Coordinates of C-alpha atoms in Angstrom, one line a residue:
M1 CA -6.4 -15.7 -23.0
D2 CA -3.9 -17.0 -25.5
L3 CA -0.4 -15.8 -26.4
A4 CA -1.6 -13.8 -29.3
S5 CA -3.9 -11.8 -26.9
L6 CA -0.9 -11.1 -24.7
H7 CA 1.2 -9.8 -27.6
A8 CA -1.7 -7.6 -28.7
A9 CA -2.0 -6.1 -25.2
Y10 CA 1.7 -5.5 -25.1
R11 CA 1.6 -3.6 -28.4
R12 CA -1.3 -1.4 -27.1
I13 CA 0.4 -0.4 -23.9
A14 CA 4.1 -0.3 -25.1
P15 CA 4.0 3.4 -26.2
H16 CA 2.7 4.5 -22.8
T17 CA 4.6 2.4 -20.3
H18 CA 8.2 1.8 -19.3
R19 CA 10.0 -1.4 -20.1
T20 CA 11.2 -2.1 -16.6
P21 CA 14.3 -4.1 -16.0
L22 CA 14.4 -7.7 -14.8
L23 CA 16.9 -7.9 -12.0
T24 CA 18.9 -10.9 -10.6
S25 CA 20.7 -11.6 -7.4
R26 CA 23.5 -14.2 -7.1
L27 CA 23.0 -14.2 -3.3
L28 CA 19.3 -15.0 -3.5
D29 CA 20.0 -17.7 -6.1
E30 CA 22.5 -19.3 -3.7
L31 CA 20.2 -18.9 -0.6
L32 CA 17.2 -20.4 -2.4
G33 CA 18.9 -22.9 -4.7
K34 CA 16.8 -21.5 -7.5
R35 CA 17.2 -19.0 -10.3
V36 CA 15.3 -15.8 -9.1
F37 CA 14.2 -12.9 -11.3
L38 CA 12.9 -9.7 -9.8
K39 CA 10.7 -7.5 -12.0
A40 CA 11.3 -3.8 -11.0
E41 CA 7.8 -2.6 -11.5
H42 CA 8.4 0.1 -8.9
L43 CA 10.0 2.0 -11.8
Q44 CA 6.8 1.7 -13.9
K45 CA 4.5 4.6 -14.6
T46 CA 2.6 5.5 -11.4
G47 CA 5.1 3.4 -9.4
S48 CA 3.4 0.1 -9.8
F49 CA 2.3 -2.5 -12.4
K50 CA -1.4 -1.4 -12.1
A51 CA -1.0 1.1 -15.0
R52 CA -0.3 -1.9 -17.3
G53 CA -3.6 -3.6 -16.5
V54 CA -5.7 -0.5 -16.8
L55 CA -4.2 0.6 -20.1
A56 CA -4.5 -2.9 -21.6
K57 CA -8.2 -2.8 -20.9
A58 CA -8.9 0.9 -21.7
L59 CA -6.9 0.9 -25.0
T60 CA -9.3 -1.3 -26.8
P61 CA -11.3 -0.6 -30.1
E62 CA -14.2 0.4 -27.9
S63 CA -12.4 3.3 -26.4
P64 CA -14.3 4.6 -23.3
K65 CA -15.6 8.1 -22.9
G66 CA -14.4 8.2 -19.3
L67 CA -13.0 6.0 -16.6
L68 CA -14.5 5.4 -13.1
A69 CA -12.8 3.5 -10.3
V70 CA -13.3 2.9 -6.5
S71 CA -9.8 2.5 -5.0
S72 CA -7.6 3.6 -2.2
G73 CA -4.2 3.1 -3.7
N74 CA -2.2 2.3 -6.8
H75 CA -5.1 1.2 -9.0
A76 CA -6.6 4.7 -8.7
Q77 CA -3.3 6.2 -10.0
G78 CA -3.3 3.7 -12.8
V79 CA -6.8 4.7 -13.8
A80 CA -5.9 8.4 -13.6
Y81 CA -2.9 7.9 -15.8
A82 CA -4.8 5.8 -18.4
A83 CA -7.5 8.6 -18.6
R84 CA -4.8 11.1 -19.3
V85 CA -3.4 8.9 -22.1
L86 CA -6.8 8.6 -23.6
G87 CA -7.7 12.2 -23.1
V88 CA -10.9 11.4 -21.2
R89 CA -12.3 12.2 -17.8
A90 CA -11.4 10.0 -14.7
L91 CA -13.6 10.0 -11.6
L92 CA -12.0 8.2 -8.6
V93 CA -13.9 7.4 -5.4
I94 CA -11.3 7.1 -2.7
P95 CA -11.8 6.6 1.1
E96 CA -11.4 9.7 3.1
D97 CA -8.7 8.2 5.3
A98 CA -6.6 6.9 2.3
S99 CA -3.1 8.2 1.8
P100 CA -3.2 11.9 0.9
L101 CA 0.0 11.4 -1.2
K102 CA -1.9 8.9 -3.4
K103 CA -4.8 11.2 -3.8
A104 CA -2.5 14.0 -4.8
A105 CA -0.8 11.8 -7.3
A106 CA -4.1 10.9 -8.9
R107 CA -5.1 14.5 -9.1
A108 CA -1.8 15.4 -10.6
Y109 CA -2.7 13.1 -13.6
G110 CA -5.9 15.2 -14.0
A111 CA -8.4 12.9 -12.3
E112 CA -11.3 14.1 -10.2
V113 CA -11.1 12.6 -6.7
V114 CA -14.2 12.2 -4.6
D115 CA -13.3 11.4 -1.0
R116 CA -15.3 13.6 1.3
G117 CA -17.3 11.4 3.6
V118 CA -16.3 8.2 1.8
P119 CA -15.8 5.6 4.5
P120 CA -13.3 2.7 4.4
S121 CA -14.5 -0.7 3.4
P122 CA -17.3 -1.5 5.8
P123 CA -16.9 -4.4 8.3
P124 CA -19.4 -7.3 8.2
R125 CA -22.7 -6.3 9.8
R126 CA -22.8 -9.4 12.0
A127 CA -20.2 -12.0 12.7
R128 CA -21.5 -15.5 12.5
G129 CA -19.7 -18.2 14.4
R130 CA -16.4 -17.8 16.3
P131 CA -12.8 -17.9 15.3
P132 CA -11.6 -21.5 14.7
R133 CA -9.3 -21.2 17.7
P134 CA -9.9 -19.0 20.8
S135 CA -6.2 -18.0 20.6
A136 CA -7.1 -15.9 17.6
W137 CA -8.9 -13.5 19.9
R138 CA -5.6 -12.9 21.7
I139 CA -3.5 -11.9 18.7
R140 CA -1.3 -9.0 19.8
V141 CA -1.4 -6.1 17.4
G142 CA 0.8 -3.6 19.2
F143 CA 1.6 -1.8 22.5
T144 CA 0.3 1.3 24.3
Y145 CA 2.5 4.2 25.0
E146 CA 3.0 2.7 28.5
G147 CA 4.3 -0.5 26.9
K148 CA 1.2 -2.6 27.7
P149 CA 0.2 -5.1 24.9
V150 CA -2.9 -4.4 22.8
Y151 CA -4.9 -7.5 21.6
A152 CA -7.5 -7.8 18.8
E153 CA -10.3 -8.2 21.4
D154 CA -9.3 -4.8 22.9
L155 CA -10.1 -3.2 19.5
G156 CA -13.4 -4.9 19.2
A157 CA -12.2 -6.8 16.1
V158 CA -13.2 -10.3 17.2
G159 CA -16.4 -10.3 15.2
A160 CA -14.7 -9.2 12.0
M161 CA -12.0 -11.8 12.6
A162 CA -14.6 -14.5 13.0
A163 CA -16.2 -13.6 9.7
L164 CA -12.9 -13.5 7.9
L165 CA -11.4 -16.6 9.4
K166 CA -14.4 -18.8 8.9
Q167 CA -13.6 -19.3 5.2
A168 CA -10.0 -18.2 5.2
F169 CA -8.3 -21.5 5.2
L170 CA -9.1 -22.6 1.6
P171 CA -8.0 -20.6 -1.4
N172 CA -10.7 -19.0 -3.5
L173 CA -10.8 -19.9 -7.2
V174 CA -11.9 -16.7 -9.0
Q175 CA -11.9 -15.5 -12.6
T176 CA -10.3 -12.5 -14.2
A177 CA -12.1 -10.2 -16.7
E178 CA -10.5 -12.2 -19.5
G179 CA -11.7 -15.5 -18.1
N180 CA -8.4 -16.8 -16.7
P181 CA -8.4 -18.7 -13.4
A182 CA -6.8 -17.1 -10.4
F183 CA -6.3 -18.4 -6.8
V184 CA -6.8 -15.8 -4.1
H185 CA -5.6 -16.7 -0.6
M186 CA -4.7 -13.7 1.5
G187 CA -5.0 -12.0 4.8
P188 CA -7.7 -9.6 6.1
F189 CA -6.2 -6.5 4.5
G190 CA -8.3 -7.2 1.4
N191 CA -5.3 -7.6 -1.0
I192 CA -1.9 -9.1 -0.7
A193 CA 0.0 -5.8 -0.7
H194 CA 0.9 -6.5 2.9
G195 CA 3.0 -9.5 2.1
T196 CA 2.4 -12.4 -0.2
N197 CA -0.2 -15.1 -0.8
S198 CA -0.1 -18.5 0.9
V199 CA 2.0 -21.5 0.1
R200 CA -1.2 -23.5 -0.3
A201 CA -2.5 -21.3 -3.0
S202 CA 0.8 -21.4 -4.9
R203 CA 0.9 -25.2 -4.7
F204 CA -2.7 -25.5 -5.9
A205 CA -2.0 -23.3 -8.8
L206 CA 1.3 -25.1 -9.7
G207 CA -0.7 -28.4 -9.8
L208 CA -2.9 -26.9 -12.6
A209 CA -0.4 -25.0 -14.7
D210 CA 3.2 -25.1 -15.9
Y211 CA 3.8 -21.5 -14.9
V212 CA 2.3 -19.4 -12.1
V213 CA 2.6 -15.6 -11.8
Q214 CA 2.6 -14.6 -8.1
E215 CA 2.4 -11.2 -6.6
A216 CA 4.8 -10.9 -3.7
G217 CA 3.7 -7.6 -2.2
F218 CA 4.7 -4.1 -3.0
A219 CA 7.4 -3.6 -0.4
I220 CA 10.8 -5.4 -0.5
D221 CA 11.0 -5.1 3.3
L222 CA 7.9 -7.1 3.9
G223 CA 6.4 -8.7 0.7
L224 CA 9.8 -9.9 -0.7
E225 CA 11.0 -10.9 2.7
K226 CA 8.0 -13.2 3.2
F227 CA 8.2 -14.5 -0.3
M228 CA 11.9 -15.4 -0.2
N229 CA 12.1 -16.7 3.4
V230 CA 8.8 -18.6 3.5
V231 CA 7.2 -19.3 0.1
A232 CA 10.2 -19.9 -2.0
R233 CA 11.8 -22.1 0.6
T234 CA 8.7 -24.3 1.1

């Protein structure tokens, strides 16, 4: 994707999106020794940047007759909003246990939500191998009401952890729909909304490009904390 394509995408989505502010913080600049800019995409349509990507793809010369997505969160709302802009039908398949607020938001944009009996992402059928370190089996995930610790093995999650950790230590080089390279290095949640991607992935990407766009999670109390206190300081 070249600069001209980016400008073309901006012109397509500009009438239907907010121009969100770019915030600064003198305190963060002093703490990190760098100039830090924070893009306030929580003020965007649907509450996240996902609406931008969906609109950029949907508002093309080959306008779709309808939109279909399988999602449990912000992407579903972005698709619902884009369908309303286009005046077409949106069909969203959302896991039954997903947030009811996000389902309601998607329906409010006029989308049809199918969730009855839709399971969450299925775990691996069979775990091959074992976690690289036995200590991974003893990761504490919480406490009982009586105050006793609960470990991953108590939840029967060891097999899934083994399958995930087996290849988790090296970033994955993937390709966007436009053919651009992207490094993905994340935790078992399936995306990096829980925090931020790894320092290793960022360093790999910086070694191949002058600029790297990094998602630092959707929550300032978790994603930004990890980014500022771990990634930006490393």
